[in-house]
PDB file of C-alpha atoms in Angstrom:
ATOM      1  CA  MET A 192       0.000   0.000   0.000  1.00  0.00           C
ATOM      2  CA  ALA A 193       3.054   2.284   0.336  1.00  0.00           C
ATOM      3  CA  PRO A 194       2.963   3.504  -3.337  1.00  0.00           C
ATOM      4  CA  MET A 195      -0.526   5.004  -2.862  1.00  0.00           C
ATOM      5  CA  ILE A 196       1.092   8.389  -2.134  1.00  0.00           C
ATOM      6  CA  THR A 197       2.966   8.219  -5.446  1.00  0.00           C
ATOM      7  CA  PHE A 198      -0.151   7.235  -7.380  1.00  0.00           C
ATOM      8  CA  LYS A 199      -2.181   9.989  -5.749  1.00  0.00           C
ATOM      9  CA  ARG A 200       0.389  12.393  -7.253  1.00  0.00           C
ATOM     10  CA  ILE A 201       0.226  10.659 -10.654  1.00  0.00           C
ATOM     11  CA  ILE A 202      -3.588  10.888 -10.727  1.00  0.00           C
ATOM     12  CA  SER A 203      -3.650  14.532  -9.603  1.00  0.00           C
ATOM     13  CA  LYS A 204      -1.040  15.538 -12.223  1.00  0.00           C
ATOM     14  CA  ARG A 205      -2.459  13.119 -14.835  1.00  0.00           C
ATOM     15  CA  SER A 206       1.122  12.159 -15.691  1.00  0.00           C
ATOM     16  CA  THR A 207       3.542   9.399 -14.670  1.00  0.00           C
ATOM     17  CA  GLU A 208       6.451  11.894 -14.987  1.00  0.00           C
ATOM     18  CA  GLN A 209       9.747   9.976 -14.589  1.00  0.00           C
ATOM     19  CA  PHE A 210       8.308   7.251 -12.353  1.00  0.00           C
ATOM     20  CA  SER A 211       9.099   3.762 -13.628  1.00  0.00           C
ATOM     21  CA  SER A 212       6.401   1.111 -14.158  1.00  0.00           C
ATOM     22  CA  ILE A 213       8.896  -1.772 -14.009  1.00  0.00           C
ATOM     23  CA  PRO A 214       8.901  -2.236 -10.185  1.00  0.00           C
ATOM     24  CA  TYR A 215       5.096  -2.551 -10.167  1.00  0.00           C
ATOM     25  CA  VAL A 216       4.947  -4.959 -13.118  1.00  0.00           C
ATOM     26  CA  ILE A 217       7.607  -7.196 -11.549  1.00  0.00           C
ATOM     27  CA  ALA A 218       5.849  -6.942  -8.165  1.00  0.00           C
ATOM     28  CA  LEU A 219       2.659  -8.166  -9.889  1.00  0.00           C
ATOM     29  CA  LEU A 220       4.603 -11.133 -11.316  1.00  0.00           C
ATOM     30  CA  ASN A 221       6.030 -11.891  -7.877  1.00  0.00           C
ATOM     31  CA  CYS A 222       2.635 -11.740  -6.159  1.00  0.00           C
ATOM     32  CA  LEU A 223       1.032 -14.066  -8.720  1.00  0.00           C
ATOM     33  CA  LEU A 224       3.871 -16.612  -8.467  1.00  0.00           C
ATOM     34  CA  SER A 225       3.823 -16.301  -4.658  1.00  0.00           C
ATOM     35  CA  VAL A 226       0.107 -17.109  -4.576  1.00  0.00           C
ATOM     36  CA  TRP A 227       0.651 -20.127  -6.820  1.00  0.00           C
ATOM     37  CA  TYR A 228       3.603 -21.344  -4.722  1.00  0.00           C
ATOM     38  CA  SER A 229       1.603 -21.042  -1.492  1.00  0.00           C
ATOM     39  CA  LEU A 230      -1.459 -23.004  -2.674  1.00  0.00           C
ATOM     40  CA  PRO A 231      -2.103 -26.236  -0.670  1.00  0.00           C
ATOM     41  CA  PHE A 232      -1.371 -28.615  -3.589  1.00  0.00           C
ATOM     42  CA  VAL A 233       2.041 -26.957  -4.137  1.00  0.00           C
ATOM     43  CA  SER A 234       3.279 -25.848  -0.701  1.00  0.00           C
ATOM     44  CA  PRO A 235       1.038 -26.816   2.260  1.00  0.00           C
ATOM     45  CA  ASP A 236       0.551 -24.658   5.376  1.00  0.00           C
ATOM     46  CA  ASN A 237       1.264 -21.326   3.686  1.00  0.00           C
ATOM     47  CA  LEU A 238      -2.159 -19.678   4.060  1.00  0.00           C
ATOM     48  CA  LEU A 239      -0.624 -16.394   5.277  1.00  0.00           C
ATOM     49  CA  VAL A 240       1.476 -16.138   2.095  1.00  0.00           C
ATOM     50  CA  THR A 241      -1.644 -16.789  -0.014  1.00  0.00           C
ATOM     51  CA  ILE A 242      -3.696 -14.066   1.704  1.00  0.00           C
ATOM     52  CA  VAL A 243      -0.982 -11.383   1.710  1.00  0.00           C
ATOM     53  CA  ASN A 244       0.036 -11.935  -1.907  1.00  0.00           C
ATOM     54  CA  SER A 245      -3.565 -12.160  -3.181  1.00  0.00           C
ATOM     55  CA  ILE A 246      -4.136  -8.673  -1.751  1.00  0.00           C
ATOM     56  CA  GLY A 247      -0.751  -7.604  -3.155  1.00  0.00           C
ATOM     57  CA  ALA A 248      -1.643  -8.865  -6.642  1.00  0.00           C
ATOM     58  CA  GLY A 249      -4.854  -6.803  -6.574  1.00  0.00           C
ATOM     59  CA  LEU A 250      -2.999  -3.654  -5.503  1.00  0.00           C
ATOM     60  CA  GLU A 251      -0.174  -4.099  -8.033  1.00  0.00           C
ATOM     61  CA  ALA A 252      -2.697  -4.689 -10.829  1.00  0.00           C
ATOM     62  CA  THR A 253      -4.377  -1.394  -9.849  1.00  0.00           C
ATOM     63  CA  TYR A 254      -1.034   0.469  -9.928  1.00  0.00           C
ATOM     64  CA  VAL A 255      -0.194  -0.942 -13.369  1.00  0.00           C
ATOM     65  CA  LEU A 256      -3.661   0.034 -14.623  1.00  0.00           C
ATOM     66  CA  ILE A 257      -3.062   3.632 -13.446  1.00  0.00           C
ATOM     67  CA  PHE A 258       0.226   3.626 -15.378  1.00  0.00           C
ATOM     68  CA  LEU A 259      -1.627   2.415 -18.472  1.00  0.00           C
ATOM     69  CA  ILE A 260      -4.093   5.307 -18.144  1.00  0.00           C
ATOM     70  CA  PHE A 261      -1.640   8.163 -17.533  1.00  0.00           C
ATOM     71  CA  ALA A 262       1.621   7.038 -19.190  1.00  0.00           C
ATOM     72  CA  PRO A 263       2.706   8.354 -22.639  1.00  0.00           C
ATOM     73  CA  LYS A 264       1.770   6.201 -25.661  1.00  0.00           C
ATOM     74  CA  LYS A 265       5.269   4.725 -26.008  1.00  0.00           C
ATOM     75  CA  GLU A 266       5.314   3.747 -22.349  1.00  0.00           C
ATOM     76  CA  LYS A 267       1.824   2.203 -22.611  1.00  0.00           C
ATOM     77  CA  ALA A 268       3.026  -0.082 -25.405  1.00  0.00           C
ATOM     78  CA  LYS A 269       6.001  -1.153 -23.264  1.00  0.00           C
ATOM     79  CA  ILE A 270       3.766  -1.876 -20.263  1.00  0.00           C
ATOM     80  CA  CYS A 271       1.449  -4.014 -22.424  1.00  0.00           C
ATOM     81  CA  GLY A 272       4.518  -5.954 -23.581  1.00  0.00           C
ATOM     82  CA  TYR A 273       5.657  -6.433 -19.980  1.00  0.00           C
ATOM     83  CA  LEU A 274       2.196  -7.668 -18.968  1.00  0.00           C
ATOM     84  CA  PHE A 275       2.167 -10.181 -21.829  1.00  0.00           C
ATOM     85  CA  VAL A 276       5.488 -11.577 -20.566  1.00  0.00           C
ATOM     86  CA  VAL A 277       4.205 -11.662 -16.950  1.00  0.00           C
ATOM     87  CA  PHE A 278       1.038 -13.616 -17.747  1.00  0.00           C
ATOM     88  CA  SER A 279       2.961 -15.924 -20.107  1.00  0.00           C
ATOM     89  CA  ILE A 280       5.452 -16.799 -17.352  1.00  0.00           C
ATOM     90  CA  VAL A 281       2.736 -17.391 -14.739  1.00  0.00           C
ATOM     91  CA  SER A 282       0.708 -19.541 -17.175  1.00  0.00           C
ATOM     92  CA  CYS A 283       3.760 -21.625 -18.122  1.00  0.00           C
ATOM     93  CA  VAL A 284       4.774 -22.222 -14.492  1.00  0.00           C
ATOM     94  CA  ALA A 285       1.197 -23.150 -13.539  1.00  0.00           C
ATOM     95  CA  LEU A 286       0.663 -25.548 -16.453  1.00  0.00           C
ATOM     96  CA  ILE A 287       4.078 -27.231 -16.234  1.00  0.00           C
ATOM     97  CA  SER A 288       3.815 -27.672 -12.456  1.00  0.00           C
ATOM     98  CA  LEU A 289       0.342 -29.205 -12.771  1.00  0.00           C
ATOM     99  CA  LEU A 290       0.941 -31.465 -15.769  1.00  0.00           C
ATOM    100  CA  ALA A 291       4.601 -32.492 -15.497  1.00  0.00           C
ATOM    101  CA  PHE A 292       5.491 -32.411 -11.790  1.00  0.00           C
ATOM    102  CA  HIS A 293       4.081 -33.876  -8.597  1.00  0.00           C
ATOM    103  CA  GLY A 294       4.814 -33.685  -4.879  1.00  0.00           C
ATOM    104  CA  ASN A 295       8.163 -32.213  -3.853  1.00  0.00           C
ATOM    105  CA  LYS A 296       9.284 -31.653  -7.474  1.00  0.00           C
ATOM    106  CA  ARG A 297       6.277 -29.396  -8.045  1.00  0.00           C
ATOM    107  CA  LYS A 298       7.182 -27.409  -4.920  1.00  0.00           C
ATOM    108  CA  LEU A 299      10.802 -27.080  -6.109  1.00  0.00           C
ATOM    109  CA  LEU A 300       9.792 -25.764  -9.565  1.00  0.00           C
ATOM    110  CA  CYS A 301       7.301 -23.232  -8.180  1.00  0.00           C
ATOM    111  CA  GLY A 302       9.699 -22.304  -5.378  1.00  0.00           C
ATOM    112  CA  PHE A 303      12.529 -21.532  -7.798  1.00  0.00           C
ATOM    113  CA  ALA A 304      10.181 -19.487 -10.020  1.00  0.00           C
ATOM    114  CA  PHE A 305       8.934 -17.562  -6.969  1.00  0.00           C
ATOM    115  CA  THR A 306      12.494 -16.971  -5.686  1.00  0.00           C
ATOM    116  CA  ILE A 307      13.725 -15.612  -9.034  1.00  0.00           C
ATOM    117  CA  SER A 308      10.711 -13.279  -9.360  1.00  0.00           C
ATOM    118  CA  CYS A 309      11.186 -12.086  -5.776  1.00  0.00           C
ATOM    119  CA  ILE A 310      14.863 -11.241  -6.412  1.00  0.00           C
ATOM    120  CA  MET A 311      13.819  -9.418  -9.612  1.00  0.00           C
ATOM    121  CA  MET A 312      11.201  -7.463  -7.649  1.00  0.00           C
ATOM    122  CA  TYR A 313      13.703  -6.308  -5.049  1.00  0.00           C
ATOM    123  CA  GLY A 314      16.260  -5.546  -7.777  1.00  0.00           C
ATOM    124  CA  SER A 315      13.834  -3.590  -9.986  1.00  0.00           C
ATOM    125  CA  PRO A 316      14.384  -0.227  -8.184  1.00  0.00           C
ATOM    126  CA  LEU A 317      18.060  -0.335  -9.245  1.00  0.00           C
ATOM    127  CA  SER A 318      17.245   1.813 -12.311  1.00  0.00           C
ATOM    128  CA  VAL A 319      15.620   4.397 -10.012  1.00  0.00           C
ATOM    129  CA  MET A 320      18.624   4.222  -7.668  1.00  0.00           C
ATOM    130  CA  ARG A 321      20.880   4.966 -10.647  1.00  0.00           C
ATOM    131  CA  LEU A 322      18.720   8.024 -11.447  1.00  0.00           C
ATOM    132  CA  VAL A 323      19.017   9.156  -7.817  1.00  0.00           C
ATOM    133  CA  ILE A 324      22.827   8.916  -7.909  1.00  0.00           C
ATOM    134  CA  LYS A 325      23.012  10.614 -11.318  1.00  0.00           C
ATOM    135  CA  SER A 326      20.658  13.496 -10.466  1.00  0.00           C
ATOM    136  CA  LYS A 327      21.591  13.622  -6.753  1.00  0.00           C
ATOM    137  CA  SER A 328      17.843  13.868  -6.026  1.00  0.00           C
ATOM    138  CA  VAL A 329      15.302  11.475  -4.453  1.00  0.00           C
ATOM    139  CA  GLU A 330      12.397  13.097  -6.338  1.00  0.00           C
ATOM    140  CA  TYR A 331      11.435   9.836  -8.074  1.00  0.00           C
ATOM    141  CA  MET A 332      12.338   7.372  -5.295  1.00  0.00           C
ATOM    142  CA  PRO A 333       9.483   7.641  -2.742  1.00  0.00           C
ATOM    143  CA  PHE A 334      10.638   7.273   0.858  1.00  0.00           C
ATOM    144  CA  PHE A 335       7.626   5.254   2.058  1.00  0.00           C
ATOM    145  CA  LEU A 336       8.075   2.724  -0.765  1.00  0.00           C
ATOM    146  CA  SER A 337      11.761   2.252   0.146  1.00  0.00           C
ATOM    147  CA  LEU A 338      10.860   1.942   3.835  1.00  0.00           C
ATOM    148  CA  ALA A 339       8.086  -0.568   3.057  1.00  0.00           C
ATOM    149  CA  VAL A 340      10.484  -2.670   0.941  1.00  0.00           C
ATOM    150  CA  PHE A 341      12.934  -2.814   3.852  1.00  0.00           C
ATOM    151  CA  ILE A 342      10.307  -3.636   6.519  1.00  0.00           C
ATOM    152  CA  CYS A 343       8.519  -6.156   4.281  1.00  0.00           C
ATOM    153  CA  SER A 344      11.680  -8.019   3.270  1.00  0.00           C
ATOM    154  CA  ILE A 345      13.095  -8.201   6.805  1.00  0.00           C
ATOM    155  CA  SER A 346       9.705  -9.415   8.127  1.00  0.00           C
ATOM    156  CA  TRP A 347       9.466 -12.174   5.509  1.00  0.00           C
ATOM    157  CA  PHE A 348      13.118 -13.056   6.155  1.00  0.00           C
ATOM    158  CA  ILE A 349      12.354 -13.687   9.846  1.00  0.00           C
ATOM    159  CA  PHE A 350       9.144 -15.566   8.887  1.00  0.00           C
ATOM    160  CA  ALA A 351      11.140 -17.838   6.542  1.00  0.00           C
ATOM    161  CA  LEU A 352      13.884 -18.312   9.119  1.00  0.00           C
ATOM    162  CA  LEU A 353      11.353 -19.546  11.681  1.00  0.00           C
ATOM    163  CA  GLY A 354       9.529 -21.683   9.105  1.00  0.00           C
ATOM    164  CA  LYS A 355      12.775 -22.977   7.530  1.00  0.00           C
ATOM    165  CA  ASP A 356      11.631 -22.097   3.995  1.00  0.00           C
ATOM    166  CA  PRO A 357      14.702 -21.324   1.827  1.00  0.00           C
ATOM    167  CA  PHE A 358      12.568 -20.157  -1.113  1.00  0.00           C
ATOM    168  CA  ILE A 359      11.230 -17.281   0.978  1.00  0.00           C
ATOM    169  CA  LEU A 360      14.416 -16.738   3.007  1.00  0.00           C
ATOM    170  CA  VAL A 361      16.992 -16.183   0.214  1.00  0.00           C
ATOM    171  CA  PRO A 362      15.189 -13.484  -1.853  1.00  0.00           C
ATOM    172  CA  ASN A 363      14.108 -11.596   1.251  1.00  0.00           C
ATOM    173  CA  ALA A 364      17.667 -11.564   2.585  1.00  0.00           C
ATOM    174  CA  ILE A 365      18.657  -9.877  -0.703  1.00  0.00           C
ATOM    175  CA  GLY A 366      15.607  -7.588  -0.429  1.00  0.00           C
ATOM    176  CA  THR A 367      16.650  -6.502   3.071  1.00  0.00           C
ATOM    177  CA  LEU A 368      20.083  -5.523   1.750  1.00  0.00           C
ATOM    178  CA  LEU A 369      18.697  -3.608  -1.254  1.00  0.00           C
ATOM    179  CA  GLY A 370      16.056  -1.918   0.913  1.00  0.00           C
ATOM    180  CA  ALA A 371      18.783  -0.750   3.285  1.00  0.00           C
ATOM    181  CA  VAL A 372      20.772   0.650   0.320  1.00  0.00           C
ATOM    182  CA  GLN A 373      17.696   2.614  -0.838  1.00  0.00           C
ATOM    183  CA  LEU A 374      17.233   4.108   2.634  1.00  0.00           C
ATOM    184  CA  ILE A 375      20.933   5.047   2.780  1.00  0.00           C
ATOM    185  CA  LEU A 376      20.624   6.779  -0.622  1.00  0.00           C
ATOM    186  CA  TYR A 377      17.537   8.606   0.609  1.00  0.00           C
ATOM    187  CA  GLY A 378      19.444   9.762   3.684  1.00  0.00           C
ATOM    188  CA  ILE A 379      22.322  11.062   1.514  1.00  0.00           C
ATOM    189  CA  TYR A 380      20.220  12.909  -1.100  1.00  0.00           C
ATOM    190  CA  ARG A 381      17.016  13.788   0.831  1.00  0.00           C
ATOM    191  CA  ASP A 382      17.851  17.526   0.860  1.00  0.00           C
ATOM    192  CA  ASN A 383      18.103  17.622  -2.963  1.00  0.00           C
ATOM    193  CA  ARG A 384      14.461  16.647  -3.653  1.00  0.00           C
ATOM    194  CA  GLY A 385      13.797  19.616  -5.940  1.00  0.00           C
ATOM    195  CA  VAL A 386      17.043  19.542  -7.927  1.00  0.00           C
ATOM    196  CA  VAL A 387      15.612  17.683 -10.939  1.00  0.00           C
ATOM    197  CA  LYS A 388      12.616  20.010 -11.225  1.00  0.00           C
ATOM    198  CA  LYS A 389      14.773  23.120 -10.877  1.00  0.00           C
ATOM    199  CA  ASP A 390      17.214  21.894 -13.532  1.00  0.00           C
ATOM    200  CA  GLU A 391      14.346  21.122 -15.902  1.00  0.00           C
ATOM    201  CA  MET A 392      12.821  24.551 -15.259  1.00  0.00           C
ATOM    202  CA  ASN A 393      16.148  26.333 -15.814  1.00  0.00           C
ATOM    203  CA  GLU A 394      16.728  24.371 -19.013  1.00  0.00           C
ATOM    204  CA  SER A 395      13.250  25.257 -20.240  1.00  0.00           C
ATOM    205  CA  ILE A 396      13.791  28.960 -19.460  1.00  0.00           C
ATOM    206  CA  GLU A 397      17.194  28.949 -21.195  1.00  0.00           C
ATOM    207  CA  THR A 398      15.737  27.243 -24.276  1.00  0.00           C
ATOM    208  CA  ARG A 399      12.826  29.677 -24.417  1.00  0.00           C
ATOM    209  CA  THR A 400      15.166  32.675 -23.982  1.00  0.00           C
ATOM    210  CA  GLY A 401      17.399  31.381 -26.781  1.00  0.00           C
ATOM    211  CA  GLU A 402      14.406  30.965 -29.089  1.00  0.00           C
ATOM    212  CA  LEU A 403      13.239  34.535 -28.394  1.00  0.00           C
ATOM    213  CA  GLN A 404      16.727  35.904 -29.083  1.00  0.00           C
ATOM    214  CA  ASP A 405      16.915  33.990 -32.372  1.00  0.00           C
ATOM    215  CA  LYS A 406      13.518  35.324 -33.424  1.00  0.00           C
ATOM    216  CA  LYS A 407      14.561  38.874 -32.519  1.00  0.00           C
ATOM    217  CA  LEU A 408      17.787  38.583 -34.566  1.00  0.00           C
ATOM    218  CA  ALA A 409      15.866  37.166 -37.511  1.00  0.00           C
ATOM    219  CA  TYR A 410      13.319  39.991 -37.290  1.00  0.00           C
ATOM    220  CA  ASN A 411      16.080  42.639 -37.186  1.00  0.00           C
ATOM    221  CA  GLY A 412      17.777  41.012 -40.178  1.00  0.00           C
ATOM    222  CA  ASP A 413      14.560  41.110 -42.212  1.00  0.00           C
ATOM    223  CA  ALA A 414      14.004  44.760 -41.252  1.00  0.00           C
TER     224      ALA A 414
END
């Protein structure tokens, strides 16, 4: 639920600005594979995982839908492509696990698929982190999302440690590390939140001023 603040801004501005859709698409993939992994005929006694990730899948689908509504046309086409890949992967894992595997082998296949998607989900903000380092601004890396990633991953890490589930433990250990890195970056660049906007505004003013000067010179030449 942490990204709701970001999406409130997107809806009010009717623009996705420089926010990336990739973390939300990959999070949707992770939630769907998590639900499948936690079903009784794949991995028994994982009802909590089923409930949490079913709610997560609904929320992530809503976020992706908002991106589809307010993103530029080029970005919309990319998101549709990403969604095709997501549903293809989930369908393949579901069908193969049902038709070709049974018992512990089925759990292993779904567990590996879930683990890979979970690592991808926690790694997806890396592009945003690169933007933060490049621009020295946290404008497009929401604090509450970074904090939620850290709290969520460390909570699931402890849950997996107690339940001795390596498929949940490994990706969430990586997620805890990446979440901590995001919070450290936020701490370093939190005072530069408006740098990107100011630079864009200055660039726009300079461009506009240059255009006016060119027009003035051209007018004087014609006169």
